[in-house]
Amino acid sequence: MKKNIFLAAALLFSLSAQAQIFDIIKSAVKDKTGVDLNVPVKNNGTVTSTKTTTTTSGNSSANIGNLTSSQISSGLKEALSMGVTDGVKKLAVTDGFFKNEAVKILMPEKLRKIDTTLRSIGMGSLADEGVKLLNRAAEDAVTEAAPIFTNAITSMTITDAKNILLGSNNAATSYLQGKTQTQLFNAFQPKVKASLGKVGADTLWKNLISKYNTFTGQAVTTDLNEYVTTETINGVFKMVADKENGIRNTPAMRTTSILQKVFGAQDGK
């Protein structure tokens, strides 16, 4: 029993001595370095504090309020202009539609059975040529979009710009659609009709449909002009939407100071 008491007393003395030694070490460190070892430390070496602080991120929605109306308007107009210019430029070249799977104009749904039938009788190359010429007509006609888009962008109001900035990833594209859809169709339709004739698509398709009707005994018809016009417009908006989404979500695509300022502010909205 006495032995246990002595062991316990020795242990307590040892712990007390260690505590005193640690206190001496801490005091010496504080005197030499100014670092108080009694204050808890995080793993990264910074002092932990129980005080809660609120920080404002550089990308918070508060920064949008710091932008002037002029800056917001300029940023959105520049983003849209870049989207339109880039989109139209990429589409208005040979294979701009035809070799871009995102916008390629396919056989009209109404005529898909023609495609299947022609291929079944060894005329697949004729069907392929028909699709290629539809895309060639779109590539030829798409340049009509630029001035119409430019007019819509120029007429954008401050309210439009603010709503677009705080909107979805395709808010700017949706704005353009609402402002230009009818104008684009009216401008594109005669151009597409001329382009279909220019590239020989109208003649080829009359031949395709005639052969199909002869082979099947049917009387299939379709308005290629309306179909290609609609698909051309859809392709343009797809390209503009891709550019808008990129500028909104990829800082590297904000290649001017106004884009960096405006869309940097909306990152944290």
CSV table of C-alpha atoms in Angstrom, one decimal:
chain,number,residue,atom,x,y,z
A,1,MET,CA,0.0,0.0,0.0
A,2,LYS,CA,2.8,2.4,1.0
A,3,LYS,CA,4.6,1.5,-2.2
A,4,ASN,CA,1.6,2.6,-4.3
A,5,ILE,CA,1.3,5.8,-2.4
A,6,PHE,CA,4.9,6.6,-3.0
A,7,LEU,CA,4.5,5.8,-6.8
A,8,ALA,CA,1.5,8.1,-7.0
A,9,ALA,CA,3.3,10.9,-5.3
A,10,ALA,CA,6.3,10.4,-7.6
A,11,LEU,CA,4.1,10.6,-10.6
A,12,LEU,CA,2.3,13.7,-9.5
A,13,PHE,CA,5.7,15.3,-8.7
A,14,SER,CA,6.9,14.3,-12.2
A,15,LEU,CA,3.8,15.8,-13.9
A,16,SER,CA,4.1,19.0,-11.8
A,17,ALA,CA,7.7,19.3,-12.7
A,18,GLN,CA,7.0,18.9,-16.4
A,19,ALA,CA,4.3,21.5,-16.3
A,20,GLN,CA,6.7,23.9,-14.6
A,21,ILE,CA,9.3,23.2,-17.2
A,22,PHE,CA,6.8,23.8,-20.1
A,23,ASP,CA,5.8,27.1,-18.4
A,24,ILE,CA,9.4,28.2,-18.3
A,25,ILE,CA,9.9,27.2,-22.0
A,26,LYS,CA,6.7,29.1,-23.1
A,27,SER,CA,7.8,32.2,-21.1
A,28,ALA,CA,11.2,32.1,-22.8
A,29,VAL,CA,9.7,31.7,-26.3
A,30,LYS,CA,7.4,34.6,-25.7
A,31,ASP,CA,10.2,36.9,-24.4
A,32,LYS,CA,12.5,36.0,-27.4
A,33,THR,CA,9.9,35.8,-30.3
A,34,GLY,CA,6.7,37.5,-29.1
A,35,VAL,CA,4.8,34.2,-29.9
A,36,ASP,CA,2.4,33.2,-27.2
A,37,LEU,CA,2.3,29.4,-27.2
A,38,ASN,CA,-0.8,29.4,-25.0
A,39,VAL,CA,-2.8,30.6,-28.0
A,40,PRO,CA,-4.1,27.7,-30.1
A,41,VAL,CA,-2.6,27.4,-33.6
A,42,LYS,CA,-4.1,26.1,-36.9
A,43,ASN,CA,-2.3,23.5,-39.0
A,44,ASN,CA,-1.3,26.2,-41.4
A,45,GLY,CA,0.4,28.2,-38.6
A,46,THR,CA,-2.1,31.0,-38.4
A,47,VAL,CA,-3.6,31.9,-35.1
A,48,THR,CA,-7.1,30.6,-34.4
A,49,SER,CA,-9.5,33.2,-33.1
A,50,THR,CA,-13.0,32.8,-31.6
A,51,LYS,CA,-14.0,36.1,-33.2
A,52,THR,CA,-16.1,35.7,-36.3
A,53,THR,CA,-15.3,38.0,-39.1
A,54,THR,CA,-17.3,38.6,-42.3
A,55,THR,CA,-15.3,39.0,-45.5
A,56,THR,CA,-16.6,40.2,-48.8
A,57,SER,CA,-15.4,38.2,-51.7
A,58,GLY,CA,-14.0,40.1,-54.7
A,59,ASN,CA,-16.5,38.2,-56.8
A,60,SER,CA,-19.6,38.8,-54.7
A,61,SER,CA,-22.8,40.2,-55.9
A,62,ALA,CA,-22.0,43.4,-54.0
A,63,ASN,CA,-19.4,44.1,-56.7
A,64,ILE,CA,-22.2,44.2,-59.3
A,65,GLY,CA,-23.7,47.1,-57.5
A,66,ASN,CA,-20.3,48.8,-57.7
A,67,LEU,CA,-20.4,48.7,-61.5
A,68,THR,CA,-21.9,51.7,-63.3
A,69,SER,CA,-24.8,51.3,-65.6
A,70,SER,CA,-22.5,52.3,-68.5
A,71,GLN,CA,-20.0,49.6,-67.6
A,72,ILE,CA,-22.7,46.9,-67.4
A,73,SER,CA,-24.1,48.0,-70.7
A,74,SER,CA,-20.7,48.1,-72.4
A,75,GLY,CA,-19.7,44.8,-71.1
A,76,LEU,CA,-22.9,43.0,-72.2
A,77,LYS,CA,-22.8,44.7,-75.6
A,78,GLU,CA,-19.2,43.7,-76.1
A,79,ALA,CA,-19.9,40.1,-75.1
A,80,LEU,CA,-22.8,39.8,-77.5
A,81,SER,CA,-20.8,41.5,-80.3
A,82,MET,CA,-18.0,39.0,-79.8
A,83,GLY,CA,-20.4,36.1,-79.8
A,84,VAL,CA,-22.1,37.2,-83.0
A,85,THR,CA,-18.9,38.1,-84.8
A,86,ASP,CA,-17.2,34.9,-83.8
A,87,GLY,CA,-20.2,32.7,-84.5
A,88,VAL,CA,-21.0,34.1,-87.9
A,89,LYS,CA,-17.3,34.1,-88.9
A,90,LYS,CA,-17.0,30.4,-88.0
A,91,LEU,CA,-20.3,29.5,-89.9
A,92,ALA,CA,-19.8,31.6,-93.0
A,93,VAL,CA,-17.0,29.5,-94.5
A,94,THR,CA,-16.9,26.2,-96.4
A,95,ASP,CA,-17.8,23.4,-94.0
A,96,GLY,CA,-18.8,26.0,-91.3
A,97,PHE,CA,-22.1,24.1,-90.9
A,98,PHE,CA,-21.3,20.9,-92.7
A,99,LYS,CA,-18.4,19.8,-90.5
A,100,ASN,CA,-19.6,21.3,-87.2
A,101,GLU,CA,-21.7,18.5,-85.6
A,102,ALA,CA,-23.3,21.0,-83.2
A,103,VAL,CA,-25.0,22.9,-86.0
A,104,LYS,CA,-24.9,20.6,-89.1
A,105,ILE,CA,-28.1,20.6,-91.0
A,106,LEU,CA,-29.4,17.1,-91.4
A,107,MET,CA,-31.9,15.6,-93.8
A,108,PRO,CA,-35.3,17.1,-93.0
A,109,GLU,CA,-37.2,14.7,-90.8
A,110,LYS,CA,-40.0,14.5,-93.3
A,111,LEU,CA,-37.5,13.3,-95.9
A,112,ARG,CA,-35.5,10.9,-93.7
A,113,LYS,CA,-37.3,8.0,-95.3
A,114,ILE,CA,-35.9,9.2,-98.7
A,115,ASP,CA,-32.4,8.9,-97.2
A,116,THR,CA,-33.0,5.3,-96.1
A,117,THR,CA,-34.6,4.4,-99.4
A,118,LEU,CA,-31.9,5.9,-101.6
A,119,ARG,CA,-29.2,4.2,-99.6
A,120,SER,CA,-31.0,0.8,-99.9
A,121,ILE,CA,-30.9,1.1,-103.6
A,122,GLY,CA,-27.2,2.1,-103.8
A,123,MET,CA,-27.7,5.9,-104.1
A,124,GLY,CA,-26.2,6.9,-100.7
A,125,SER,CA,-23.7,9.3,-102.4
A,126,LEU,CA,-26.6,11.2,-103.8
A,127,ALA,CA,-28.3,11.5,-100.4
A,128,ASP,CA,-24.9,12.7,-98.9
A,129,GLU,CA,-24.6,15.3,-101.6
A,130,GLY,CA,-28.1,16.5,-100.9
A,131,VAL,CA,-27.3,17.1,-97.2
A,132,LYS,CA,-24.0,18.8,-98.0
A,133,LEU,CA,-25.7,21.3,-100.3
A,134,LEU,CA,-28.2,22.2,-97.7
A,135,ASN,CA,-25.3,23.1,-95.4
A,136,ARG,CA,-23.6,25.0,-98.3
A,137,ALA,CA,-26.7,27.1,-98.7
A,138,ALA,CA,-26.7,27.9,-94.9
A,139,GLU,CA,-23.0,28.8,-95.1
A,140,ASP,CA,-23.7,31.2,-97.9
A,141,ALA,CA,-26.7,32.8,-96.3
A,142,VAL,CA,-25.5,33.3,-92.7
A,143,THR,CA,-23.7,36.5,-93.4
A,144,GLU,CA,-27.1,38.2,-93.5
A,145,ALA,CA,-27.2,37.8,-89.7
A,146,ALA,CA,-24.5,40.3,-88.7
A,147,PRO,CA,-26.2,43.7,-89.4
A,148,ILE,CA,-29.5,42.5,-87.8
A,149,PHE,CA,-27.7,41.4,-84.7
A,150,THR,CA,-25.7,44.6,-84.6
A,151,ASN,CA,-28.9,46.7,-84.6
A,152,ALA,CA,-30.4,44.6,-81.8
A,153,ILE,CA,-27.2,45.0,-79.7
A,154,THR,CA,-27.0,48.7,-80.2
A,155,SER,CA,-30.6,49.2,-79.1
A,156,MET,CA,-30.1,47.3,-75.8
A,157,THR,CA,-31.2,49.4,-72.8
A,158,ILE,CA,-29.6,49.7,-69.4
A,159,THR,CA,-32.4,47.6,-67.9
A,160,ASP,CA,-31.9,44.9,-70.5
A,161,ALA,CA,-28.2,44.8,-69.7
A,162,LYS,CA,-28.7,44.5,-66.0
A,163,ASN,CA,-31.3,41.7,-66.4
A,164,ILE,CA,-29.0,39.9,-68.8
A,165,LEU,CA,-26.0,40.1,-66.5
A,166,LEU,CA,-27.8,38.6,-63.6
A,167,GLY,CA,-29.7,36.1,-65.7
A,168,SER,CA,-28.9,32.6,-66.8
A,169,ASN,CA,-26.0,31.4,-68.9
A,170,ASN,CA,-27.9,32.1,-72.1
A,171,ALA,CA,-29.7,35.2,-71.1
A,172,ALA,CA,-28.0,37.4,-73.7
A,173,THR,CA,-28.7,34.8,-76.4
A,174,SER,CA,-32.3,34.7,-75.4
A,175,TYR,CA,-32.5,38.5,-75.5
A,176,LEU,CA,-31.2,38.4,-79.1
A,177,GLN,CA,-33.6,35.7,-80.1
A,178,GLY,CA,-36.5,37.8,-78.8
A,179,LYS,CA,-35.3,40.9,-80.6
A,180,THR,CA,-34.2,39.3,-83.9
A,181,GLN,CA,-35.9,36.0,-84.6
A,182,THR,CA,-38.6,37.4,-87.0
A,183,GLN,CA,-36.2,39.8,-88.6
A,184,LEU,CA,-33.7,37.1,-89.2
A,185,PHE,CA,-36.2,34.8,-90.8
A,186,ASN,CA,-37.4,37.5,-93.1
A,187,ALA,CA,-33.9,38.4,-94.1
A,188,PHE,CA,-32.7,34.8,-94.4
A,189,GLN,CA,-35.5,33.3,-96.4
A,190,PRO,CA,-34.8,35.1,-99.7
A,191,LYS,CA,-31.1,34.7,-99.2
A,192,VAL,CA,-31.4,31.0,-98.4
A,193,LYS,CA,-33.6,30.6,-101.5
A,194,ALA,CA,-31.0,32.2,-103.6
A,195,SER,CA,-28.2,30.2,-102.0
A,196,LEU,CA,-30.1,26.9,-102.6
A,197,GLY,CA,-30.1,27.8,-106.3
A,198,LYS,CA,-26.5,29.1,-106.2
A,199,VAL,CA,-25.1,25.9,-104.8
A,200,GLY,CA,-27.4,23.6,-106.9
A,201,ALA,CA,-29.3,22.3,-103.9
A,202,ASP,CA,-32.7,23.0,-105.2
A,203,THR,CA,-32.1,21.1,-108.5
A,204,LEU,CA,-30.5,18.2,-106.7
A,205,TRP,CA,-33.3,17.9,-104.2
A,206,LYS,CA,-36.0,18.0,-106.9
A,207,ASN,CA,-34.1,15.1,-108.4
A,208,LEU,CA,-33.9,13.2,-105.1
A,209,ILE,CA,-37.6,13.7,-104.3
A,210,SER,CA,-38.6,12.8,-107.9
A,211,LYS,CA,-36.6,9.5,-107.8
A,212,TYR,CA,-38.0,8.6,-104.4
A,213,ASN,CA,-41.6,9.3,-105.5
A,214,THR,CA,-41.0,7.3,-108.7
A,215,PHE,CA,-39.5,4.4,-106.7
A,216,THR,CA,-42.2,4.3,-104.0
A,217,GLY,CA,-45.2,5.6,-105.9
A,218,GLN,CA,-45.6,8.4,-103.3
A,219,ALA,CA,-45.9,12.1,-103.7
A,220,VAL,CA,-43.5,13.6,-101.0
A,221,THR,CA,-42.9,17.3,-101.0
A,222,THR,CA,-41.2,19.7,-98.6
A,223,ASP,CA,-40.3,23.4,-98.3
A,224,LEU,CA,-36.6,23.2,-98.2
A,225,ASN,CA,-36.3,27.0,-98.1
A,226,GLU,CA,-38.2,27.3,-94.8
A,227,TYR,CA,-36.4,24.3,-93.3
A,228,VAL,CA,-32.9,25.6,-94.2
A,229,THR,CA,-33.8,29.1,-93.0
A,230,THR,CA,-34.9,27.9,-89.6
A,231,GLU,CA,-31.9,25.6,-89.2
A,232,THR,CA,-29.5,28.3,-90.2
A,233,ILE,CA,-31.0,30.6,-87.5
A,234,ASN,CA,-30.8,27.9,-84.9
A,235,GLY,CA,-27.2,27.3,-85.8
A,236,VAL,CA,-26.3,31.0,-85.4
A,237,PHE,CA,-27.9,31.1,-81.9
A,238,LYS,CA,-26.2,27.9,-80.9
A,239,MET,CA,-22.8,29.5,-81.6
A,240,VAL,CA,-23.7,32.7,-79.9
A,241,ALA,CA,-24.9,30.8,-76.8
A,242,ASP,CA,-21.7,28.8,-76.7
A,243,LYS,CA,-19.6,32.0,-76.8
A,244,GLU,CA,-21.8,33.6,-74.1
A,245,ASN,CA,-21.5,30.6,-71.8
A,246,GLY,CA,-17.8,30.6,-72.3
A,247,ILE,CA,-17.4,34.3,-71.3
A,248,ARG,CA,-19.6,33.9,-68.3
A,249,ASN,CA,-17.9,30.8,-67.0
A,250,THR,CA,-14.3,30.9,-68.3
A,251,PRO,CA,-12.2,33.9,-67.2
A,252,ALA,CA,-9.6,33.2,-69.9
A,253,MET,CA,-12.3,34.0,-72.5
A,254,ARG,CA,-12.7,37.5,-71.1
A,255,THR,CA,-10.1,39.0,-73.4
A,256,THR,CA,-10.8,42.7,-72.7
A,257,SER,CA,-10.7,44.8,-69.5
A,258,ILE,CA,-14.5,45.6,-69.6
A,259,LEU,CA,-15.4,41.9,-70.0
A,260,GLN,CA,-13.1,41.0,-67.0
A,261,LYS,CA,-14.6,43.8,-64.9
A,262,VAL,CA,-18.3,43.1,-65.6
A,263,PHE,CA,-18.2,39.3,-65.7
A,264,GLY,CA,-15.7,39.1,-62.9
A,265,ALA,CA,-18.3,40.9,-60.8
A,266,GLN,CA,-21.1,38.5,-61.8
A,267,ASP,CA,-19.1,35.4,-60.9
A,268,GLY,CA,-20.3,35.5,-57.3
A,269,LYS,CA,-23.9,36.6,-57.9
